[in-house]
Amino acid sequence: MNISIPVTILAGGESRPGRLPEGEEHQHSIPSCKGAEVKIDGKPLIAWLVEAFNGAEGYGPVTIAGPEEVYAALELGAQICDTHGSIGKNLENAIAYHREIYGDTTPMALISCDVMLTSEELSELREHYETIREGNTFWMPFVKKPIDPEELGAFDWKPTYQLCEAKDADPINILPGHTAIFRCDKVDWPLLLRLAELSYETKNLNISTRRSTLARRILFELIQTDFRQLLRLRKPYYTYAILKNGLRLARELKSGKIVVSELADMVREMFHRRDLGEPGTVFFPIVDLLALAEDIDTEEEAAAVQQQRSDS
């Protein structure tokens, strides 16, 4: 590895409990700054993650994107981007902070504060990214779901998707990973940030419900965006590109027949900056790293992680 990638840990708080799927009412969401308030072995969750990054190869410096009044007191040896809003606003502030310090072309690693990863696991992910770094715009791993559901334990309620690694391959069950590495200059951020916020609000719902909800809410956003394009005497293309690819994406995810490379093509078509000409590449590798999918959303999950550490 010949470069170190700056890392931003998204650690803004949620003012209200996250929405859970129907039938999961027994779970209790954590409506707080999870990175600071959830403790494992008496240490804040985010402290484990900062230490893991500082001990891993190919990352740094580390920045925490969250309320300074919460995280400065922890003295974790990381920079702080002071932000405490919606997921879209926190992302916007984190990206602006990175661009101001490191510039547009330096890759940015982004990760949620509520996953427990070791330095060795992070180094493994960094090595994987290095194999496709040249020309890459956006890299975000998915996690292969274990065949035995007991391996997921308290996390077994997480929404599952199906992808095919090749055209004629059988679909495999995957879970979302909670990290990405990307170049800030290649992505159409204003629209993506708003869609990310809408998607986050429905992240734990099943595919059918997400598709109908997002289609209704996103359509108005797209029409507004294209109207602004017209006012600037630019060609309107957002509504067509997003709905065409987005609805196809939701439909094929539901069918379980979408190929990973086709998914990458659709995402690139929706979110690359058209004023920069030819877009960069998008990769969605599928990895066997379960901890990357085990984001702690509920009190039950936090208790399960604590119990697992106590038993080991």
PDB file of C-alpha atoms in Angstrom:
ATOM      1  CA  MET A   1       0.000   0.000   0.000  1.00  0.00           C
ATOM      2  CA  ASN A   2       1.532   3.293  -1.050  1.00  0.00           C
ATOM      3  CA  ILE A   3      -1.136   5.673   0.265  1.00  0.00           C
ATOM      4  CA  SER A   4      -2.948   6.130   3.554  1.00  0.00           C
ATOM      5  CA  ILE A   5      -6.667   6.758   3.190  1.00  0.00           C
ATOM      6  CA  PRO A   6      -8.265   9.281   5.582  1.00  0.00           C
ATOM      7  CA  VAL A   7     -11.154   7.754   7.523  1.00  0.00           C
ATOM      8  CA  THR A   8     -14.363   9.398   8.687  1.00  0.00           C
ATOM      9  CA  ILE A   9     -16.526   7.627  11.274  1.00  0.00           C
ATOM     10  CA  LEU A  10     -20.162   8.716  11.027  1.00  0.00           C
ATOM     11  CA  ALA A  11     -21.234   9.212  14.634  1.00  0.00           C
ATOM     12  CA  GLY A  12     -24.063  11.741  14.692  1.00  0.00           C
ATOM     13  CA  GLY A  13     -26.933  10.938  17.025  1.00  0.00           C
ATOM     14  CA  GLU A  14     -30.510  10.008  16.174  1.00  0.00           C
ATOM     15  CA  SER A  15     -33.142  12.077  17.939  1.00  0.00           C
ATOM     16  CA  ARG A  16     -35.742   9.322  17.736  1.00  0.00           C
ATOM     17  CA  PRO A  17     -35.606   5.522  17.638  1.00  0.00           C
ATOM     18  CA  GLY A  18     -34.931   3.962  14.249  1.00  0.00           C
ATOM     19  CA  ARG A  19     -37.826   2.338  12.430  1.00  0.00           C
ATOM     20  CA  LEU A  20     -37.904  -1.437  12.683  1.00  0.00           C
ATOM     21  CA  PRO A  21     -39.677  -3.968  10.437  1.00  0.00           C
ATOM     22  CA  GLU A  22     -43.122  -5.274  11.361  1.00  0.00           C
ATOM     23  CA  GLY A  23     -42.883  -8.180  13.757  1.00  0.00           C
ATOM     24  CA  GLU A  24     -39.754  -6.834  15.461  1.00  0.00           C
ATOM     25  CA  GLU A  25     -41.566  -4.840  18.152  1.00  0.00           C
ATOM     26  CA  HIS A  26     -39.664  -6.777  20.817  1.00  0.00           C
ATOM     27  CA  GLN A  27     -36.494  -4.991  19.723  1.00  0.00           C
ATOM     28  CA  HIS A  28     -35.628  -1.637  21.296  1.00  0.00           C
ATOM     29  CA  SER A  29     -33.881   0.938  19.092  1.00  0.00           C
ATOM     30  CA  ILE A  30     -31.136   3.119  20.517  1.00  0.00           C
ATOM     31  CA  PRO A  31     -32.050   6.805  19.988  1.00  0.00           C
ATOM     32  CA  SER A  32     -28.752   8.387  20.984  1.00  0.00           C
ATOM     33  CA  CYS A  33     -25.151   9.041  19.995  1.00  0.00           C
ATOM     34  CA  LYS A  34     -24.498   5.316  19.873  1.00  0.00           C
ATOM     35  CA  GLY A  35     -20.759   5.701  19.391  1.00  0.00           C
ATOM     36  CA  ALA A  36     -20.411   7.330  22.805  1.00  0.00           C
ATOM     37  CA  GLU A  37     -23.324   5.920  24.785  1.00  0.00           C
ATOM     38  CA  VAL A  38     -23.153   2.227  23.856  1.00  0.00           C
ATOM     39  CA  LYS A  39     -20.353   0.657  25.869  1.00  0.00           C
ATOM     40  CA  ILE A  40     -18.699  -2.700  25.331  1.00  0.00           C
ATOM     41  CA  ASP A  41     -16.523  -3.889  28.219  1.00  0.00           C
ATOM     42  CA  GLY A  42     -17.018  -0.444  29.722  1.00  0.00           C
ATOM     43  CA  LYS A  43     -15.502   1.351  26.721  1.00  0.00           C
ATOM     44  CA  PRO A  44     -17.543   3.453  24.243  1.00  0.00           C
ATOM     45  CA  LEU A  45     -18.239   1.719  20.954  1.00  0.00           C
ATOM     46  CA  ILE A  46     -16.462   4.390  18.953  1.00  0.00           C
ATOM     47  CA  ALA A  47     -13.304   4.002  21.043  1.00  0.00           C
ATOM     48  CA  TRP A  48     -12.991   0.395  19.860  1.00  0.00           C
ATOM     49  CA  LEU A  49     -13.320   1.509  16.237  1.00  0.00           C
ATOM     50  CA  VAL A  50     -10.835   4.387  16.487  1.00  0.00           C
ATOM     51  CA  GLU A  51      -8.301   2.058  18.110  1.00  0.00           C
ATOM     52  CA  ALA A  52      -8.877  -0.545  15.408  1.00  0.00           C
ATOM     53  CA  PHE A  53      -8.244   1.985  12.620  1.00  0.00           C
ATOM     54  CA  ASN A  54      -5.153   3.363  14.337  1.00  0.00           C
ATOM     55  CA  GLY A  55      -3.783  -0.175  14.491  1.00  0.00           C
ATOM     56  CA  ALA A  56      -4.669  -1.096  10.909  1.00  0.00           C
ATOM     57  CA  GLU A  57      -2.512  -0.637   7.815  1.00  0.00           C
ATOM     58  CA  GLY A  58      -3.331   1.896   5.128  1.00  0.00           C
ATOM     59  CA  TYR A  59      -5.715   4.210   7.004  1.00  0.00           C
ATOM     60  CA  GLY A  60      -5.493   7.607   8.610  1.00  0.00           C
ATOM     61  CA  PRO A  61      -5.898  10.194   9.885  1.00  0.00           C
ATOM     62  CA  VAL A  62      -9.190   9.308  11.610  1.00  0.00           C
ATOM     63  CA  THR A  63     -12.026  11.835  11.879  1.00  0.00           C
ATOM     64  CA  ILE A  64     -15.199  11.487  13.947  1.00  0.00           C
ATOM     65  CA  ALA A  65     -18.218  13.160  12.332  1.00  0.00           C
ATOM     66  CA  GLY A  66     -20.492  13.848  15.276  1.00  0.00           C
ATOM     67  CA  PRO A  67     -21.267  16.387  18.009  1.00  0.00           C
ATOM     68  CA  GLU A  68     -18.017  17.800  19.383  1.00  0.00           C
ATOM     69  CA  GLU A  69     -19.547  18.294  22.826  1.00  0.00           C
ATOM     70  CA  VAL A  70     -20.017  14.522  23.054  1.00  0.00           C
ATOM     71  CA  TYR A  71     -16.856  13.148  21.448  1.00  0.00           C
ATOM     72  CA  ALA A  72     -14.178  15.681  22.446  1.00  0.00           C
ATOM     73  CA  ALA A  73     -14.494  14.622  26.090  1.00  0.00           C
ATOM     74  CA  LEU A  74     -13.569  11.032  25.163  1.00  0.00           C
ATOM     75  CA  GLU A  75     -10.069  12.114  24.022  1.00  0.00           C
ATOM     76  CA  LEU A  76      -9.770   9.373  21.430  1.00  0.00           C
ATOM     77  CA  GLY A  77      -6.886  10.736  19.387  1.00  0.00           C
ATOM     78  CA  ALA A  78      -9.073  11.532  16.381  1.00  0.00           C
ATOM     79  CA  GLN A  79     -10.063  14.739  14.634  1.00  0.00           C
ATOM     80  CA  ILE A  80     -13.664  15.854  15.081  1.00  0.00           C
ATOM     81  CA  CYS A  81     -15.994  17.233  12.428  1.00  0.00           C
ATOM     82  CA  ASP A  82     -18.681  18.883  14.550  1.00  0.00           C
ATOM     83  CA  THR A  83     -22.053  17.807  13.145  1.00  0.00           C
ATOM     84  CA  HIS A  84     -25.303  16.673  14.708  1.00  0.00           C
ATOM     85  CA  GLY A  85     -28.161  16.639  12.230  1.00  0.00           C
ATOM     86  CA  SER A  86     -29.940  14.228   9.917  1.00  0.00           C
ATOM     87  CA  ILE A  87     -27.979  11.476   8.190  1.00  0.00           C
ATOM     88  CA  GLY A  88     -27.917  13.547   4.996  1.00  0.00           C
ATOM     89  CA  LYS A  89     -26.635  16.648   6.784  1.00  0.00           C
ATOM     90  CA  ASN A  90     -24.005  14.687   8.681  1.00  0.00           C
ATOM     91  CA  LEU A  91     -22.786  13.137   5.434  1.00  0.00           C
ATOM     92  CA  GLU A  92     -22.707  16.535   3.757  1.00  0.00           C
ATOM     93  CA  ASN A  93     -20.660  18.049   6.579  1.00  0.00           C
ATOM     94  CA  ALA A  94     -18.298  15.061   6.733  1.00  0.00           C
ATOM     95  CA  ILE A  95     -17.605  15.218   2.995  1.00  0.00           C
ATOM     96  CA  ALA A  96     -17.091  19.004   3.089  1.00  0.00           C
ATOM     97  CA  TYR A  97     -14.639  18.556   5.992  1.00  0.00           C
ATOM     98  CA  HIS A  98     -12.675  15.917   4.068  1.00  0.00           C
ATOM     99  CA  ARG A  99     -12.560  17.997   0.881  1.00  0.00           C
ATOM    100  CA  GLU A 100     -11.346  21.081   2.737  1.00  0.00           C
ATOM    101  CA  ILE A 101      -8.448  19.235   4.373  1.00  0.00           C
ATOM    102  CA  TYR A 102      -7.470  16.580   1.819  1.00  0.00           C
ATOM    103  CA  GLY A 103      -8.883  17.850  -1.477  1.00  0.00           C
ATOM    104  CA  ASP A 104     -11.230  16.280  -4.012  1.00  0.00           C
ATOM    105  CA  THR A 105      -9.012  13.547  -5.423  1.00  0.00           C
ATOM    106  CA  THR A 106      -7.847  11.952  -2.155  1.00  0.00           C
ATOM    107  CA  PRO A 107     -10.009   8.887  -1.464  1.00  0.00           C
ATOM    108  CA  MET A 108     -12.256   9.026   1.594  1.00  0.00           C
ATOM    109  CA  ALA A 109     -13.104   6.011   3.744  1.00  0.00           C
ATOM    110  CA  LEU A 110     -16.472   6.260   5.456  1.00  0.00           C
ATOM    111  CA  ILE A 111     -17.806   3.899   8.108  1.00  0.00           C
ATOM    112  CA  SER A 112     -20.670   3.749  10.571  1.00  0.00           C
ATOM    113  CA  CYS A 113     -19.743   4.119  14.235  1.00  0.00           C
ATOM    114  CA  ASP A 114     -21.833   1.128  15.331  1.00  0.00           C
ATOM    115  CA  VAL A 115     -19.827  -1.821  13.986  1.00  0.00           C
ATOM    116  CA  MET A 116     -17.148  -3.740  15.885  1.00  0.00           C
ATOM    117  CA  LEU A 117     -14.159  -4.515  13.665  1.00  0.00           C
ATOM    118  CA  THR A 118     -10.586  -5.482  14.511  1.00  0.00           C
ATOM    119  CA  SER A 119      -7.438  -3.934  13.062  1.00  0.00           C
ATOM    120  CA  GLU A 120      -6.802  -7.192  11.203  1.00  0.00           C
ATOM    121  CA  GLU A 121     -10.254  -7.102   9.581  1.00  0.00           C
ATOM    122  CA  LEU A 122      -9.827  -3.475   8.564  1.00  0.00           C
ATOM    123  CA  SER A 123      -6.401  -4.225   7.076  1.00  0.00           C
ATOM    124  CA  GLU A 124      -7.955  -7.078   5.089  1.00  0.00           C
ATOM    125  CA  LEU A 125     -10.594  -4.714   3.680  1.00  0.00           C
ATOM    126  CA  ARG A 126      -7.904  -2.181   2.781  1.00  0.00           C
ATOM    127  CA  GLU A 127      -5.934  -4.817   0.901  1.00  0.00           C
ATOM    128  CA  HIS A 128      -9.067  -5.760  -1.032  1.00  0.00           C
ATOM    129  CA  TYR A 129      -9.621  -2.146  -2.022  1.00  0.00           C
ATOM    130  CA  GLU A 130      -6.006  -1.826  -3.155  1.00  0.00           C
ATOM    131  CA  THR A 131      -6.544  -4.499  -5.818  1.00  0.00           C
ATOM    132  CA  ILE A 132      -9.009  -2.260  -7.697  1.00  0.00           C
ATOM    133  CA  ARG A 133      -7.891   1.209  -6.556  1.00  0.00           C
ATOM    134  CA  GLU A 134      -6.783   2.548  -9.944  1.00  0.00           C
ATOM    135  CA  GLY A 135      -9.607   4.452 -11.630  1.00  0.00           C
ATOM    136  CA  ASN A 136     -12.033   3.601  -8.860  1.00  0.00           C
ATOM    137  CA  THR A 137     -14.812   6.029  -7.980  1.00  0.00           C
ATOM    138  CA  PHE A 138     -16.828   4.117  -5.424  1.00  0.00           C
ATOM    139  CA  TRP A 139     -16.120   0.874  -3.528  1.00  0.00           C
ATOM    140  CA  MET A 140     -18.609  -0.568  -1.059  1.00  0.00           C
ATOM    141  CA  PRO A 141     -18.555  -4.195   0.095  1.00  0.00           C
ATOM    142  CA  PHE A 142     -21.549  -6.403   0.747  1.00  0.00           C
ATOM    143  CA  VAL A 143     -21.404  -9.263   3.240  1.00  0.00           C
ATOM    144  CA  LYS A 144     -22.280 -12.859   2.426  1.00  0.00           C
ATOM    145  CA  LYS A 145     -25.012 -14.033   4.795  1.00  0.00           C
ATOM    146  CA  PRO A 146     -24.167 -17.177   6.786  1.00  0.00           C
ATOM    147  CA  ILE A 147     -26.057 -20.335   5.866  1.00  0.00           C
ATOM    148  CA  ASP A 148     -26.678 -21.029   9.539  1.00  0.00           C
ATOM    149  CA  PRO A 149     -29.003 -18.258  10.838  1.00  0.00           C
ATOM    150  CA  GLU A 150     -27.779 -18.856  14.390  1.00  0.00           C
ATOM    151  CA  GLU A 151     -24.474 -17.240  13.412  1.00  0.00           C
ATOM    152  CA  LEU A 152     -26.334 -13.921  13.245  1.00  0.00           C
ATOM    153  CA  GLY A 153     -27.888 -14.275  16.684  1.00  0.00           C
ATOM    154  CA  ALA A 154     -29.539 -11.003  17.718  1.00  0.00           C
ATOM    155  CA  PHE A 155     -28.820  -9.588  14.248  1.00  0.00           C
ATOM    156  CA  ASP A 156     -30.946 -12.166  12.410  1.00  0.00           C
ATOM    157  CA  TRP A 157     -33.748  -9.654  11.719  1.00  0.00           C
ATOM    158  CA  LYS A 158     -31.598  -7.514   9.386  1.00  0.00           C
ATOM    159  CA  PRO A 159     -33.043  -7.220   5.852  1.00  0.00           C
ATOM    160  CA  THR A 160     -31.480  -9.676   3.402  1.00  0.00           C
ATOM    161  CA  TYR A 161     -30.933  -9.154  -0.325  1.00  0.00           C
ATOM    162  CA  GLN A 162     -29.963 -11.496  -3.135  1.00  0.00           C
ATOM    163  CA  LEU A 163     -27.274 -10.905  -5.754  1.00  0.00           C
ATOM    164  CA  CYS A 164     -25.613 -13.032  -8.412  1.00  0.00           C
ATOM    165  CA  GLU A 165     -21.854 -12.850  -8.779  1.00  0.00           C
ATOM    166  CA  ALA A 166     -22.112 -13.785 -12.486  1.00  0.00           C
ATOM    167  CA  LYS A 167     -24.817 -13.994 -15.154  1.00  0.00           C
ATOM    168  CA  ASP A 168     -25.502 -17.712 -14.835  1.00  0.00           C
ATOM    169  CA  ALA A 169     -24.635 -18.077 -11.145  1.00  0.00           C
ATOM    170  CA  ASP A 170     -27.122 -18.913  -8.432  1.00  0.00           C
ATOM    171  CA  PRO A 171     -28.200 -15.956  -6.289  1.00  0.00           C
ATOM    172  CA  ILE A 172     -26.600 -15.637  -2.876  1.00  0.00           C
ATOM    173  CA  ASN A 173     -27.971 -13.945   0.219  1.00  0.00           C
ATOM    174  CA  ILE A 174     -26.132 -10.796   1.204  1.00  0.00           C
ATOM    175  CA  LEU A 175     -26.301  -8.172   3.935  1.00  0.00           C
ATOM    176  CA  PRO A 176     -25.294  -4.520   3.581  1.00  0.00           C
ATOM    177  CA  GLY A 177     -21.797  -3.636   4.721  1.00  0.00           C
ATOM    178  CA  HIS A 178     -21.363  -0.365   6.572  1.00  0.00           C
ATOM    179  CA  THR A 179     -18.287   1.111   4.959  1.00  0.00           C
ATOM    180  CA  ALA A 180     -17.281   2.632   1.639  1.00  0.00           C
ATOM    181  CA  ILE A 181     -14.234   4.213  -0.013  1.00  0.00           C
ATOM    182  CA  PHE A 182     -14.748   6.791  -2.741  1.00  0.00           C
ATOM    183  CA  ARG A 183     -13.433   9.866  -4.490  1.00  0.00           C
ATOM    184  CA  CYS A 184     -15.444  12.981  -3.691  1.00  0.00           C
ATOM    185  CA  ASP A 185     -14.915  14.647  -7.082  1.00  0.00           C
ATOM    186  CA  LYS A 186     -16.654  11.944  -9.136  1.00  0.00           C
ATOM    187  CA  VAL A 187     -20.023  11.801  -7.398  1.00  0.00           C
ATOM    188  CA  ASP A 188     -23.101  14.031  -7.805  1.00  0.00           C
ATOM    189  CA  TRP A 189     -23.419  14.756  -4.095  1.00  0.00           C
ATOM    190  CA  PRO A 190     -26.442  17.062  -3.649  1.00  0.00           C
ATOM    191  CA  LEU A 191     -28.884  14.544  -5.063  1.00  0.00           C
ATOM    192  CA  LEU A 192     -27.151  11.507  -3.599  1.00  0.00           C
ATOM    193  CA  LEU A 193     -27.165  12.988  -0.100  1.00  0.00           C
ATOM    194  CA  ARG A 194     -30.903  13.656  -0.239  1.00  0.00           C
ATOM    195  CA  LEU A 195     -31.614  10.162  -1.553  1.00  0.00           C
ATOM    196  CA  ALA A 196     -29.326   8.710   1.122  1.00  0.00           C
ATOM    197  CA  GLU A 197     -31.378  10.456   3.758  1.00  0.00           C
ATOM    198  CA  LEU A 198     -34.633   9.105   2.348  1.00  0.00           C
ATOM    199  CA  SER A 199     -33.130   5.619   2.061  1.00  0.00           C
ATOM    200  CA  TYR A 200     -31.805   5.692   5.629  1.00  0.00           C
ATOM    201  CA  GLU A 201     -35.283   6.398   6.958  1.00  0.00           C
ATOM    202  CA  THR A 202     -36.483   3.113   5.426  1.00  0.00           C
ATOM    203  CA  LYS A 203     -33.283   1.054   5.771  1.00  0.00           C
ATOM    204  CA  ASN A 204     -34.756  -1.693   7.948  1.00  0.00           C
ATOM    205  CA  LEU A 205     -37.916  -2.249   5.900  1.00  0.00           C
ATOM    206  CA  ASN A 206     -38.434  -5.056   3.412  1.00  0.00           C
ATOM    207  CA  ILE A 207     -37.712  -4.474  -0.277  1.00  0.00           C
ATOM    208  CA  SER A 208     -41.356  -4.166  -1.390  1.00  0.00           C
ATOM    209  CA  THR A 209     -42.177  -1.549   1.222  1.00  0.00           C
ATOM    210  CA  ARG A 210     -38.968   0.365   0.554  1.00  0.00           C
ATOM    211  CA  ARG A 211     -39.603   0.437  -3.190  1.00  0.00           C
ATOM    212  CA  SER A 212     -43.096   1.922  -2.944  1.00  0.00           C
ATOM    213  CA  THR A 213     -42.165   4.382  -0.199  1.00  0.00           C
ATOM    214  CA  LEU A 214     -39.012   5.635  -1.893  1.00  0.00           C
ATOM    215  CA  ALA A 215     -40.636   5.918  -5.319  1.00  0.00           C
ATOM    216  CA  ARG A 216     -43.319   8.244  -3.946  1.00  0.00           C
ATOM    217  CA  ARG A 217     -40.971  10.402  -1.929  1.00  0.00           C
ATOM    218  CA  ILE A 218     -38.113  10.564  -4.410  1.00  0.00           C
ATOM    219  CA  LEU A 219     -40.232  11.540  -7.427  1.00  0.00           C
ATOM    220  CA  PHE A 220     -40.940  14.993  -6.023  1.00  0.00           C
ATOM    221  CA  GLU A 221     -37.235  15.508  -5.233  1.00  0.00           C
ATOM    222  CA  LEU A 222     -36.239  14.564  -8.779  1.00  0.00           C
ATOM    223  CA  ILE A 223     -38.762  16.857 -10.432  1.00  0.00           C
ATOM    224  CA  GLN A 224     -37.502  19.754  -8.309  1.00  0.00           C
ATOM    225  CA  THR A 225     -33.896  18.965  -9.227  1.00  0.00           C
ATOM    226  CA  ASP A 226     -34.656  18.836 -12.950  1.00  0.00           C
ATOM    227  CA  PHE A 227     -36.601  22.085 -12.712  1.00  0.00           C
ATOM    228  CA  ARG A 228     -33.502  23.740 -11.281  1.00  0.00           C
ATOM    229  CA  GLN A 229     -31.514  22.299 -14.193  1.00  0.00           C
ATOM    230  CA  LEU A 230     -33.914  23.968 -16.624  1.00  0.00           C
ATOM    231  CA  LEU A 231     -33.575  27.303 -14.837  1.00  0.00           C
ATOM    232  CA  ARG A 232     -29.807  27.039 -15.374  1.00  0.00           C
ATOM    233  CA  LEU A 233     -30.399  26.259 -19.081  1.00  0.00           C
ATOM    234  CA  ARG A 234     -29.074  22.733 -18.570  1.00  0.00           C
ATOM    235  CA  LYS A 235     -30.539  19.492 -19.829  1.00  0.00           C
ATOM    236  CA  PRO A 236     -32.886  17.817 -17.287  1.00  0.00           C
ATOM    237  CA  TYR A 237     -31.977  14.168 -16.808  1.00  0.00           C
ATOM    238  CA  TYR A 238     -32.284  13.298 -13.134  1.00  0.00           C
ATOM    239  CA  THR A 239     -35.922  12.163 -13.087  1.00  0.00           C
ATOM    240  CA  TYR A 240     -35.450   9.799 -16.013  1.00  0.00           C
ATOM    241  CA  ALA A 241     -32.044   8.406 -14.959  1.00  0.00           C
ATOM    242  CA  ILE A 242     -32.908   7.871 -11.301  1.00  0.00           C
ATOM    243  CA  LEU A 243     -36.367   6.415 -11.791  1.00  0.00           C
ATOM    244  CA  LYS A 244     -35.327   4.179 -14.696  1.00  0.00           C
ATOM    245  CA  ASN A 245     -32.383   2.695 -12.850  1.00  0.00           C
ATOM    246  CA  GLY A 246     -33.828   2.961  -9.340  1.00  0.00           C
ATOM    247  CA  LEU A 247     -37.053   1.142 -10.125  1.00  0.00           C
ATOM    248  CA  ARG A 248     -35.162  -1.498 -12.074  1.00  0.00           C
ATOM    249  CA  LEU A 249     -32.786  -1.882  -9.154  1.00  0.00           C
ATOM    250  CA  ALA A 250     -35.620  -2.358  -6.652  1.00  0.00           C
ATOM    251  CA  ARG A 251     -37.423  -4.787  -8.991  1.00  0.00           C
ATOM    252  CA  GLU A 252     -34.361  -6.938  -9.643  1.00  0.00           C
ATOM    253  CA  LEU A 253     -33.277  -6.921  -6.009  1.00  0.00           C
ATOM    254  CA  LYS A 254     -36.686  -8.315  -5.159  1.00  0.00           C
ATOM    255  CA  SER A 255     -36.355 -11.005  -7.835  1.00  0.00           C
ATOM    256  CA  GLY A 256     -32.888 -11.971  -6.621  1.00  0.00           C
ATOM    257  CA  LYS A 257     -31.544 -12.126 -10.183  1.00  0.00           C
ATOM    258  CA  ILE A 258     -29.462  -8.959 -10.357  1.00  0.00           C
ATOM    259  CA  VAL A 259     -25.770  -9.409 -11.178  1.00  0.00           C
ATOM    260  CA  VAL A 260     -23.294  -7.424  -9.084  1.00  0.00           C
ATOM    261  CA  SER A 261     -21.723  -5.806 -12.161  1.00  0.00           C
ATOM    262  CA  GLU A 262     -25.164  -4.682 -13.377  1.00  0.00           C
ATOM    263  CA  LEU A 263     -25.851  -3.142  -9.981  1.00  0.00           C
ATOM    264  CA  ALA A 264     -22.591  -1.214 -10.262  1.00  0.00           C
ATOM    265  CA  ASP A 265     -23.564   0.041 -13.728  1.00  0.00           C
ATOM    266  CA  MET A 266     -26.936   1.282 -12.476  1.00  0.00           C
ATOM    267  CA  VAL A 267     -25.425   3.109  -9.509  1.00  0.00           C
ATOM    268  CA  ARG A 268     -22.800   4.711 -11.731  1.00  0.00           C
ATOM    269  CA  GLU A 269     -25.457   5.861 -14.186  1.00  0.00           C
ATOM    270  CA  MET A 270     -27.515   7.430 -11.408  1.00  0.00           C
ATOM    271  CA  PHE A 271     -24.857   9.233  -9.429  1.00  0.00           C
ATOM    272  CA  HIS A 272     -21.752  10.032 -11.476  1.00  0.00           C
ATOM    273  CA  ARG A 273     -21.084  13.677 -12.296  1.00  0.00           C
ATOM    274  CA  ARG A 274     -22.083  14.160 -15.896  1.00  0.00           C
ATOM    275  CA  ASP A 275     -20.117  17.384 -16.288  1.00  0.00           C
ATOM    276  CA  LEU A 276     -16.856  15.454 -15.888  1.00  0.00           C
ATOM    277  CA  GLY A 277     -17.325  13.223 -18.908  1.00  0.00           C
ATOM    278  CA  GLU A 278     -16.590   9.511 -18.598  1.00  0.00           C
ATOM    279  CA  PRO A 279     -17.433   8.246 -15.097  1.00  0.00           C
ATOM    280  CA  GLY A 280     -15.093   6.224 -12.938  1.00  0.00           C
ATOM    281  CA  THR A 281     -15.690   2.645 -11.897  1.00  0.00           C
ATOM    282  CA  VAL A 282     -18.000   1.342  -9.164  1.00  0.00           C
ATOM    283  CA  PHE A 283     -17.345  -1.890  -7.259  1.00  0.00           C
ATOM    284  CA  PHE A 284     -19.520  -3.894  -4.892  1.00  0.00           C
ATOM    285  CA  PRO A 285     -17.340  -6.799  -3.711  1.00  0.00           C
ATOM    286  CA  ILE A 286     -18.933  -9.569  -1.655  1.00  0.00           C
ATOM    287  CA  VAL A 287     -16.881 -10.425   1.432  1.00  0.00           C
ATOM    288  CA  ASP A 288     -16.997 -12.958   4.269  1.00  0.00           C
ATOM    289  CA  LEU A 289     -16.758 -10.479   7.105  1.00  0.00           C
ATOM    290  CA  LEU A 290     -19.894 -10.780   9.219  1.00  0.00           C
ATOM    291  CA  ALA A 291     -18.934  -8.047  11.688  1.00  0.00           C
ATOM    292  CA  LEU A 292     -19.214  -5.502   8.878  1.00  0.00           C
ATOM    293  CA  ALA A 293     -22.957  -6.224   8.609  1.00  0.00           C
ATOM    294  CA  GLU A 294     -23.638  -6.312  12.351  1.00  0.00           C
ATOM    295  CA  ASP A 295     -24.401  -2.657  12.989  1.00  0.00           C
ATOM    296  CA  ILE A 296     -25.761  -2.179  16.500  1.00  0.00           C
ATOM    297  CA  ASP A 297     -29.231  -0.659  16.100  1.00  0.00           C
ATOM    298  CA  THR A 298     -30.911  -2.084  19.188  1.00  0.00           C
ATOM    299  CA  GLU A 299     -30.328  -2.640  22.883  1.00  0.00           C
ATOM    300  CA  GLU A 300     -30.636  -6.388  22.283  1.00  0.00           C
ATOM    301  CA  GLU A 301     -27.802  -6.337  19.742  1.00  0.00           C
ATOM    302  CA  ALA A 302     -25.565  -4.345  22.073  1.00  0.00           C
ATOM    303  CA  ALA A 303     -26.242  -6.853  24.846  1.00  0.00           C
ATOM    304  CA  ALA A 304     -25.463  -9.752  22.501  1.00  0.00           C
ATOM    305  CA  VAL A 305     -22.100  -8.246  21.504  1.00  0.00           C
ATOM    306  CA  GLN A 306     -21.242  -7.717  25.162  1.00  0.00           C
ATOM    307  CA  GLN A 307     -22.219 -11.289  26.006  1.00  0.00           C
ATOM    308  CA  GLN A 308     -20.180 -12.651  23.131  1.00  0.00           C
ATOM    309  CA  ARG A 309     -17.082 -10.815  24.370  1.00  0.00           C
ATOM    310  CA  SER A 310     -17.699 -11.980  27.929  1.00  0.00           C
ATOM    311  CA  ASP A 311     -17.935 -15.603  26.751  1.00  0.00           C
ATOM    312  CA  SER A 312     -14.761 -15.461  24.646  1.00  0.00           C
TER     313      SER A 312
END
